């Protein structure tokens, strides 16, 4: 059976995975880019071309960042990762934050209460918009993934719901040394989660603590 994985998901010291007041001009709300400052300089992120042209850095952060796409055949993400606000789609013109050639290069399931036709973009990325609970979304993702693993891409609510449903096998969380104070918290309602996973920590010179979780019964 393919694995269900989370990679490069950043939270603040007080557990927030996104700030308050997410909008088109501020995809991470009042957090700005602070949750991703550890990842942006890495070779993996610079090679995506999402943050300008520069030579990417190696090191501890790059080791973790680089694992995000290995053996992944499909992603599942929440609507708020794909689009700046909930509610009815004004039209079908919004194509995501990533341009015409998103970095995924796989099928991507977008969880939304308002399904719409699939969106096929360059590089092998097709977004499928479905209204489904985690188990059903995972079933559909596995049909699209060709036997490869499934990545749960976020945002905060989506990862928390998959953890609550006990559907995640491996997870990488980057704890960033900032205090946000408000937004969406990852760990709420997940008391005792540590009993389900082995957990290792690695400290980076950037100040980030990389937490790796893997299911105890794998």
Short mmCIF file of N, CA, C and O in Angstrom, two decimals, residues 60-151:
data_model
loop_
_atom_site.label_atom_id
_atom_site.label_comp_id
_atom_site.label_asym_id
_atom_site.label_seq_id
_atom_site.Cartn_x
_atom_site.Cartn_y
_atom_site.Cartn_z
N UNK A 60 21.35 21.37 6.09
CA UNK A 60 20.30 20.62 6.77
C UNK A 60 18.93 20.92 6.19
O UNK A 60 18.14 20.00 5.91
N UNK A 61 18.61 22.19 6.00
CA UNK A 61 17.29 22.54 5.51
C UNK A 61 17.05 21.97 4.11
O UNK A 61 15.94 21.51 3.80
N UNK A 62 18.06 21.98 3.28
CA UNK A 62 17.93 21.40 1.94
C UNK A 62 17.69 19.90 1.99
O UNK A 62 16.89 19.36 1.21
N UNK A 63 18.34 19.20 2.91
CA UNK A 63 18.12 17.75 3.03
C UNK A 63 16.64 17.46 3.26
O UNK A 63 16.06 16.57 2.62
N UNK A 64 16.02 18.20 4.15
CA UNK A 64 14.60 17.97 4.42
C UNK A 64 13.73 18.47 3.28
O UNK A 64 12.78 17.79 2.86
N UNK A 65 14.02 19.65 2.76
CA UNK A 65 13.20 20.21 1.68
C UNK A 65 13.17 19.32 0.46
O UNK A 65 12.13 19.18 -0.20
N UNK A 66 14.28 18.66 0.17
CA UNK A 66 14.42 17.91 -1.08
C UNK A 66 13.59 16.64 -1.11
O UNK A 66 13.38 16.05 -2.18
N UNK A 67 13.09 16.19 0.02
CA UNK A 67 12.36 14.92 0.07
C UNK A 67 10.90 15.05 -0.35
O UNK A 67 10.20 14.05 -0.45
N UNK A 68 10.45 16.25 -0.62
CA UNK A 68 9.01 16.51 -0.74
C UNK A 68 8.35 15.78 -1.90
O UNK A 68 7.17 15.46 -1.85
N UNK A 69 9.11 15.48 -2.97
CA UNK A 69 8.47 14.97 -4.18
C UNK A 69 8.92 13.57 -4.55
O UNK A 69 8.47 13.03 -5.56
N UNK A 70 9.76 12.94 -3.74
CA UNK A 70 10.29 11.61 -4.07
C UNK A 70 9.19 10.56 -3.97
O UNK A 70 8.55 10.41 -2.92
N UNK A 71 8.95 9.85 -5.08
CA UNK A 71 7.97 8.75 -5.12
C UNK A 71 6.55 9.20 -4.80
O UNK A 71 5.72 8.41 -4.34
N UNK A 72 6.22 10.46 -5.06
CA UNK A 72 4.86 10.97 -4.85
C UNK A 72 4.11 10.96 -6.17
O UNK A 72 4.60 11.48 -7.18
N UNK A 73 2.92 10.36 -6.17
CA UNK A 73 2.12 10.26 -7.38
C UNK A 73 0.92 11.17 -7.42
O UNK A 73 0.31 11.35 -8.48
N UNK A 74 0.55 11.76 -6.29
CA UNK A 74 -0.59 12.68 -6.24
C UNK A 74 -0.53 13.47 -4.95
O UNK A 74 0.08 13.03 -3.96
N UNK A 75 -1.13 14.65 -4.95
CA UNK A 75 -1.24 15.47 -3.74
C UNK A 75 -2.70 15.71 -3.43
O UNK A 75 -3.55 15.77 -4.32
N UNK A 76 -2.99 15.86 -2.13
CA UNK A 76 -4.29 16.34 -1.67
C UNK A 76 -4.06 17.64 -0.92
O UNK A 76 -3.19 17.72 -0.04
N UNK A 77 -4.80 18.68 -1.28
CA UNK A 77 -4.68 19.96 -0.59
C UNK A 77 -6.07 20.52 -0.31
O UNK A 77 -7.06 20.15 -0.95
N UNK A 78 -6.15 21.42 0.65
CA UNK A 78 -7.39 22.11 0.94
C UNK A 78 -7.60 23.29 0.00
O UNK A 78 -6.67 23.77 -0.65
N UNK A 79 -8.82 23.75 -0.03
CA UNK A 79 -9.15 24.88 -0.91
C UNK A 79 -8.30 26.11 -0.59
O UNK A 79 -7.89 26.84 -1.48
N UNK A 80 -8.03 26.36 0.69
CA UNK A 80 -7.29 27.57 1.06
C UNK A 80 -5.83 27.52 0.64
O UNK A 80 -5.17 28.55 0.61
N UNK A 81 -5.29 26.33 0.33
CA UNK A 81 -3.96 26.30 -0.26
C UNK A 81 -4.01 26.67 -1.74
O UNK A 81 -3.07 27.26 -2.28
N UNK A 82 -5.13 26.35 -2.39
CA UNK A 82 -5.24 26.61 -3.82
C UNK A 82 -5.69 28.04 -4.11
O UNK A 82 -5.24 28.64 -5.09
N UNK A 83 -6.56 28.58 -3.27
CA UNK A 83 -7.20 29.86 -3.59
C UNK A 83 -7.22 30.77 -2.37
O UNK A 83 -7.13 30.31 -1.24
N UNK A 84 -7.34 32.09 -2.58
CA UNK A 84 -7.19 33.04 -1.48
C UNK A 84 -8.37 33.18 -0.55
O UNK A 84 -8.23 33.75 0.52
N UNK A 85 -9.56 32.70 -0.91
CA UNK A 85 -10.70 32.87 -0.01
C UNK A 85 -11.75 31.81 -0.28
O UNK A 85 -11.84 31.28 -1.39
N UNK A 86 -12.56 31.45 0.74
CA UNK A 86 -13.63 30.46 0.57
C UNK A 86 -14.85 31.09 -0.10
O UNK A 86 -14.82 32.24 -0.53
N UNK A 87 -15.93 30.31 -0.17
CA UNK A 87 -17.16 30.80 -0.78
C UNK A 87 -17.28 30.40 -2.23
O UNK A 87 -16.44 29.67 -2.77
N UNK A 88 -18.32 30.87 -2.91
CA UNK A 88 -18.51 30.51 -4.32
C UNK A 88 -17.33 30.97 -5.18
O UNK A 88 -16.75 32.03 -4.94
N UNK A 89 -17.00 30.14 -6.18
CA UNK A 89 -16.00 30.58 -7.15
C UNK A 89 -16.62 31.69 -7.99
O UNK A 89 -17.69 31.51 -8.57
N UNK A 90 -15.99 32.85 -8.11
CA UNK A 90 -16.57 33.89 -8.95
C UNK A 90 -16.61 33.47 -10.42
O UNK A 90 -17.52 33.84 -11.16
N UNK A 91 -15.63 32.69 -10.84
CA UNK A 91 -15.55 32.09 -12.17
C UNK A 91 -14.43 31.06 -12.12
O UNK A 91 -13.91 30.76 -11.05
N UNK A 92 -14.05 30.53 -13.28
CA UNK A 92 -13.01 29.50 -13.32
C UNK A 92 -11.64 30.08 -13.69
O UNK A 92 -10.73 29.34 -14.05
N UNK A 93 -11.48 31.39 -13.57
CA UNK A 93 -10.23 32.00 -14.04
C UNK A 93 -9.07 31.81 -13.07
O UNK A 93 -7.91 31.86 -13.49
N UNK A 94 -9.35 31.59 -11.77
CA UNK A 94 -8.25 31.41 -10.81
C UNK A 94 -7.59 30.06 -11.04
O UNK A 94 -8.25 29.02 -11.04
N UNK A 95 -6.27 30.06 -11.24
CA UNK A 95 -5.53 28.85 -11.61
C UNK A 95 -4.49 28.48 -10.57
O UNK A 95 -3.56 27.72 -10.85
N UNK A 96 -4.63 29.01 -9.35
CA UNK A 96 -3.67 28.72 -8.29
C UNK A 96 -2.60 29.78 -8.21
O UNK A 96 -2.52 30.69 -9.03
N UNK A 97 -1.75 29.65 -7.18
CA UNK A 97 -0.71 30.64 -6.90
C UNK A 97 0.54 30.44 -7.76
O UNK A 97 1.44 31.28 -7.72
N UNK A 98 0.64 29.35 -8.52
CA UNK A 98 1.93 28.88 -9.03
C UNK A 98 2.15 29.13 -10.51
O UNK A 98 3.15 28.69 -11.06
N UNK A 99 1.24 29.79 -11.20
CA UNK A 99 1.41 30.03 -12.63
C UNK A 99 0.96 28.85 -13.47
O UNK A 99 0.30 27.91 -12.99
N UNK A 100 1.32 28.88 -14.76
CA UNK A 100 0.84 27.87 -15.70
C UNK A 100 1.56 26.54 -15.59
O UNK A 100 1.11 25.55 -16.16
N UNK A 101 2.71 26.52 -14.89
CA UNK A 101 3.45 25.28 -14.73
C UNK A 101 3.75 25.06 -13.25
O UNK A 101 4.86 25.30 -12.77
N UNK A 102 2.75 24.61 -12.48
CA UNK A 102 2.95 24.42 -11.03
C UNK A 102 4.03 23.38 -10.75
O UNK A 102 4.34 22.53 -11.60
N UNK A 103 4.59 23.40 -9.54
CA UNK A 103 5.71 22.50 -9.23
C UNK A 103 5.32 21.06 -8.97
O UNK A 103 6.20 20.22 -8.77
N UNK A 104 4.03 20.74 -8.95
CA UNK A 104 3.61 19.41 -8.50
C UNK A 104 3.89 18.33 -9.54
O UNK A 104 4.36 17.24 -9.21
N UNK A 105 3.51 18.56 -10.80
CA UNK A 105 3.74 17.61 -11.90
C UNK A 105 3.07 16.27 -11.64
O UNK A 105 3.56 15.22 -12.06
N UNK A 106 1.96 16.30 -10.93
CA UNK A 106 1.15 15.12 -10.64
C UNK A 106 -0.31 15.57 -10.60
O UNK A 106 -0.60 16.77 -10.57
N UNK A 107 -1.25 14.63 -10.53
CA UNK A 107 -2.62 15.02 -10.18
C UNK A 107 -2.66 15.62 -8.78
O UNK A 107 -1.92 15.19 -7.89
N UNK A 108 -3.53 16.62 -8.59
CA UNK A 108 -3.72 17.26 -7.29
C UNK A 108 -5.21 17.33 -7.00
O UNK A 108 -5.98 17.89 -7.79
N UNK A 109 -5.63 16.75 -5.89
CA UNK A 109 -7.02 16.85 -5.45
C UNK A 109 -7.15 18.05 -4.54
O UNK A 109 -6.41 18.19 -3.56
N UNK A 110 -8.09 18.93 -4.87
CA UNK A 110 -8.39 20.10 -4.05
C UNK A 110 -9.72 19.86 -3.35
O UNK A 110 -10.75 19.66 -4.00
N UNK A 111 -9.69 19.85 -2.01
CA UNK A 111 -10.91 19.62 -1.23
C UNK A 111 -11.68 20.92 -1.12
O UNK A 111 -11.16 21.93 -0.64
N UNK A 112 -12.92 20.90 -1.56
CA UNK A 112 -13.75 22.10 -1.56
C UNK A 112 -15.21 21.70 -1.45
O UNK A 112 -15.61 20.63 -1.94
N UNK A 113 -16.00 22.54 -0.81
CA UNK A 113 -17.45 22.31 -0.78
C UNK A 113 -18.12 22.72 -2.08
O UNK A 113 -19.32 22.51 -2.24
N UNK A 114 -17.33 23.27 -3.01
CA UNK A 114 -17.88 23.76 -4.28
C UNK A 114 -17.07 23.17 -5.43
O UNK A 114 -16.18 23.83 -5.97
N UNK A 115 -17.36 21.90 -5.80
CA UNK A 115 -16.62 21.28 -6.90
C UNK A 115 -16.76 22.08 -8.20
O UNK A 115 -17.74 22.79 -8.41
N UNK A 116 -15.76 21.95 -9.05
CA UNK A 116 -15.75 22.59 -10.37
C UNK A 116 -15.01 21.66 -11.32
O UNK A 116 -14.40 20.68 -10.89
N UNK A 117 -15.04 21.92 -12.63
CA UNK A 117 -14.36 21.03 -13.57
C UNK A 117 -12.86 20.98 -13.32
O UNK A 117 -12.27 21.93 -12.79
N UNK A 118 -12.22 19.87 -13.69
CA UNK A 118 -10.76 19.76 -13.53
C UNK A 118 -10.04 20.86 -14.30
O UNK A 118 -10.52 21.37 -15.32
N UNK A 119 -8.86 21.21 -13.79
CA UNK A 119 -8.02 22.24 -14.40
C UNK A 119 -6.69 21.60 -14.77
O UNK A 119 -5.90 21.24 -13.89
N UNK A 120 -6.41 21.46 -16.06
CA UNK A 120 -5.18 20.85 -16.53
C UNK A 120 -4.19 21.95 -16.90
O UNK A 120 -4.50 22.82 -17.72
N UNK A 121 -3.01 21.90 -16.31
CA UNK A 121 -1.97 22.89 -16.57
C UNK A 121 -0.72 22.20 -17.12
O UNK A 121 -0.72 20.99 -17.37
N UNK A 122 0.33 22.94 -17.32
CA UNK A 122 1.54 22.40 -17.91
C UNK A 122 2.27 21.48 -16.93
O UNK A 122 2.06 21.54 -15.73
N UNK A 123 3.13 20.63 -17.49
CA UNK A 123 4.03 19.83 -16.67
C UNK A 123 3.40 18.64 -16.00
O UNK A 123 3.98 18.05 -15.08
N UNK A 124 2.19 18.26 -16.40
CA UNK A 124 1.55 17.08 -15.82
C UNK A 124 0.69 17.35 -14.60
O UNK A 124 0.21 16.40 -13.97
N UNK A 125 0.49 18.62 -14.24
CA UNK A 125 -0.35 18.94 -13.09
C UNK A 125 -1.80 19.13 -13.54
O UNK A 125 -2.08 19.97 -14.40
N UNK A 126 -2.71 18.36 -12.95
CA UNK A 126 -4.14 18.55 -13.14
C UNK A 126 -4.79 18.65 -11.77
O UNK A 126 -4.58 17.79 -10.92
N UNK A 127 -5.56 19.72 -11.54
CA UNK A 127 -6.27 19.91 -10.29
C UNK A 127 -7.68 19.34 -10.43
O UNK A 127 -8.40 19.66 -11.39
N UNK A 128 -8.08 18.51 -9.46
CA UNK A 128 -9.42 17.93 -9.39
C UNK A 128 -10.10 18.49 -8.15
O UNK A 128 -9.58 18.35 -7.04
N UNK A 129 -11.27 19.07 -8.32
CA UNK A 129 -11.96 19.77 -7.23
C UNK A 129 -13.12 18.91 -6.76
O UNK A 129 -14.11 18.72 -7.48
N UNK A 130 -13.00 18.37 -5.54
CA UNK A 130 -14.01 17.43 -5.05
C UNK A 130 -14.45 17.82 -3.64
O UNK A 130 -13.72 18.46 -2.89
N UNK A 131 -15.65 17.39 -3.30
CA UNK A 131 -16.20 17.54 -1.95
C UNK A 131 -16.22 16.15 -1.32
O UNK A 131 -17.05 15.31 -1.68
N UNK A 132 -15.27 15.88 -0.44
CA UNK A 132 -15.14 14.53 0.11
C UNK A 132 -14.49 14.57 1.47
O UNK A 132 -13.69 15.47 1.78
N UNK A 133 -14.81 13.58 2.30
CA UNK A 133 -14.13 13.38 3.57
C UNK A 133 -12.72 12.82 3.30
O UNK A 133 -12.44 12.32 2.20
N UNK A 134 -11.82 12.88 4.30
CA UNK A 134 -10.45 12.44 4.06
C UNK A 134 -10.32 11.04 3.47
O UNK A 134 -9.53 10.83 2.54
N UNK A 135 -11.05 10.07 3.98
CA UNK A 135 -10.88 8.69 3.49
C UNK A 135 -11.27 8.57 2.03
O UNK A 135 -10.59 7.88 1.25
N UNK A 136 -12.34 9.23 1.63
CA UNK A 136 -12.76 9.17 0.23
C UNK A 136 -11.79 9.94 -0.67
O UNK A 136 -11.47 9.50 -1.78
N UNK A 137 -11.30 11.08 -0.20
CA UNK A 137 -10.32 11.82 -0.98
C UNK A 137 -9.06 10.98 -1.18
O UNK A 137 -8.47 10.97 -2.28
N UNK A 138 -8.65 10.27 -0.14
CA UNK A 138 -7.47 9.42 -0.25
C UNK A 138 -7.71 8.28 -1.24
O UNK A 138 -6.82 7.94 -2.04
N UNK A 139 -8.90 7.71 -1.22
CA UNK A 139 -9.20 6.64 -2.18
C UNK A 139 -9.07 7.15 -3.61
O UNK A 139 -8.46 6.49 -4.47
N UNK A 140 -9.62 8.33 -3.88
CA UNK A 140 -9.54 8.88 -5.22
C UNK A 140 -8.11 9.25 -5.59
O UNK A 140 -7.67 9.06 -6.74
N UNK A 141 -7.35 9.77 -4.63
CA UNK A 141 -5.95 10.12 -4.91
C UNK A 141 -5.15 8.87 -5.27
O UNK A 141 -4.31 8.91 -6.18
N UNK A 142 -5.40 7.77 -4.59
CA UNK A 142 -4.67 6.54 -4.89
C UNK A 142 -5.00 6.04 -6.30
O UNK A 142 -4.14 5.48 -6.99
N UNK A 143 -6.22 6.25 -6.75
CA UNK A 143 -6.57 5.87 -8.11
C UNK A 143 -5.77 6.67 -9.14
O UNK A 143 -5.47 6.18 -10.23
N UNK A 144 -5.43 7.91 -8.79
CA UNK A 144 -4.71 8.79 -9.70
C UNK A 144 -3.20 8.65 -9.60
O UNK A 144 -2.47 9.09 -10.50
N UNK A 145 -2.70 8.05 -8.51
CA UNK A 145 -1.28 8.11 -8.19
C UNK A 145 -0.44 7.00 -8.81
O UNK A 145 0.79 7.02 -8.68
N UNK A 146 -1.06 6.02 -9.44
CA UNK A 146 -0.30 4.97 -10.10
C UNK A 146 0.57 4.15 -9.18
O UNK A 146 1.67 3.73 -9.54
N UNK A 147 0.10 3.91 -7.95
CA UNK A 147 0.84 3.09 -7.00
C UNK A 147 1.88 3.84 -6.20
O UNK A 147 2.49 3.26 -5.30
N UNK A 148 2.10 5.12 -6.50
CA UNK A 148 3.07 5.92 -5.74
C UNK A 148 2.41 6.51 -4.50
O UNK A 148 1.20 6.37 -4.27
N UNK A 149 3.21 7.20 -3.68
CA UNK A 149 2.72 7.75 -2.43
C UNK A 149 1.84 8.97 -2.64
O UNK A 149 1.87 9.62 -3.70
N UNK A 150 1.08 9.31 -1.60
CA UNK A 150 0.20 10.47 -1.61
C UNK A 150 0.76 11.51 -0.65
O UNK A 150 1.05 11.20 0.51
N UNK A 151 0.88 12.74 -1.12
CA UNK A 151 1.33 13.84 -0.25
C UNK A 151 0.12 14.66 0.18
O UNK A 151 -0.70 15.06 -0.64
#
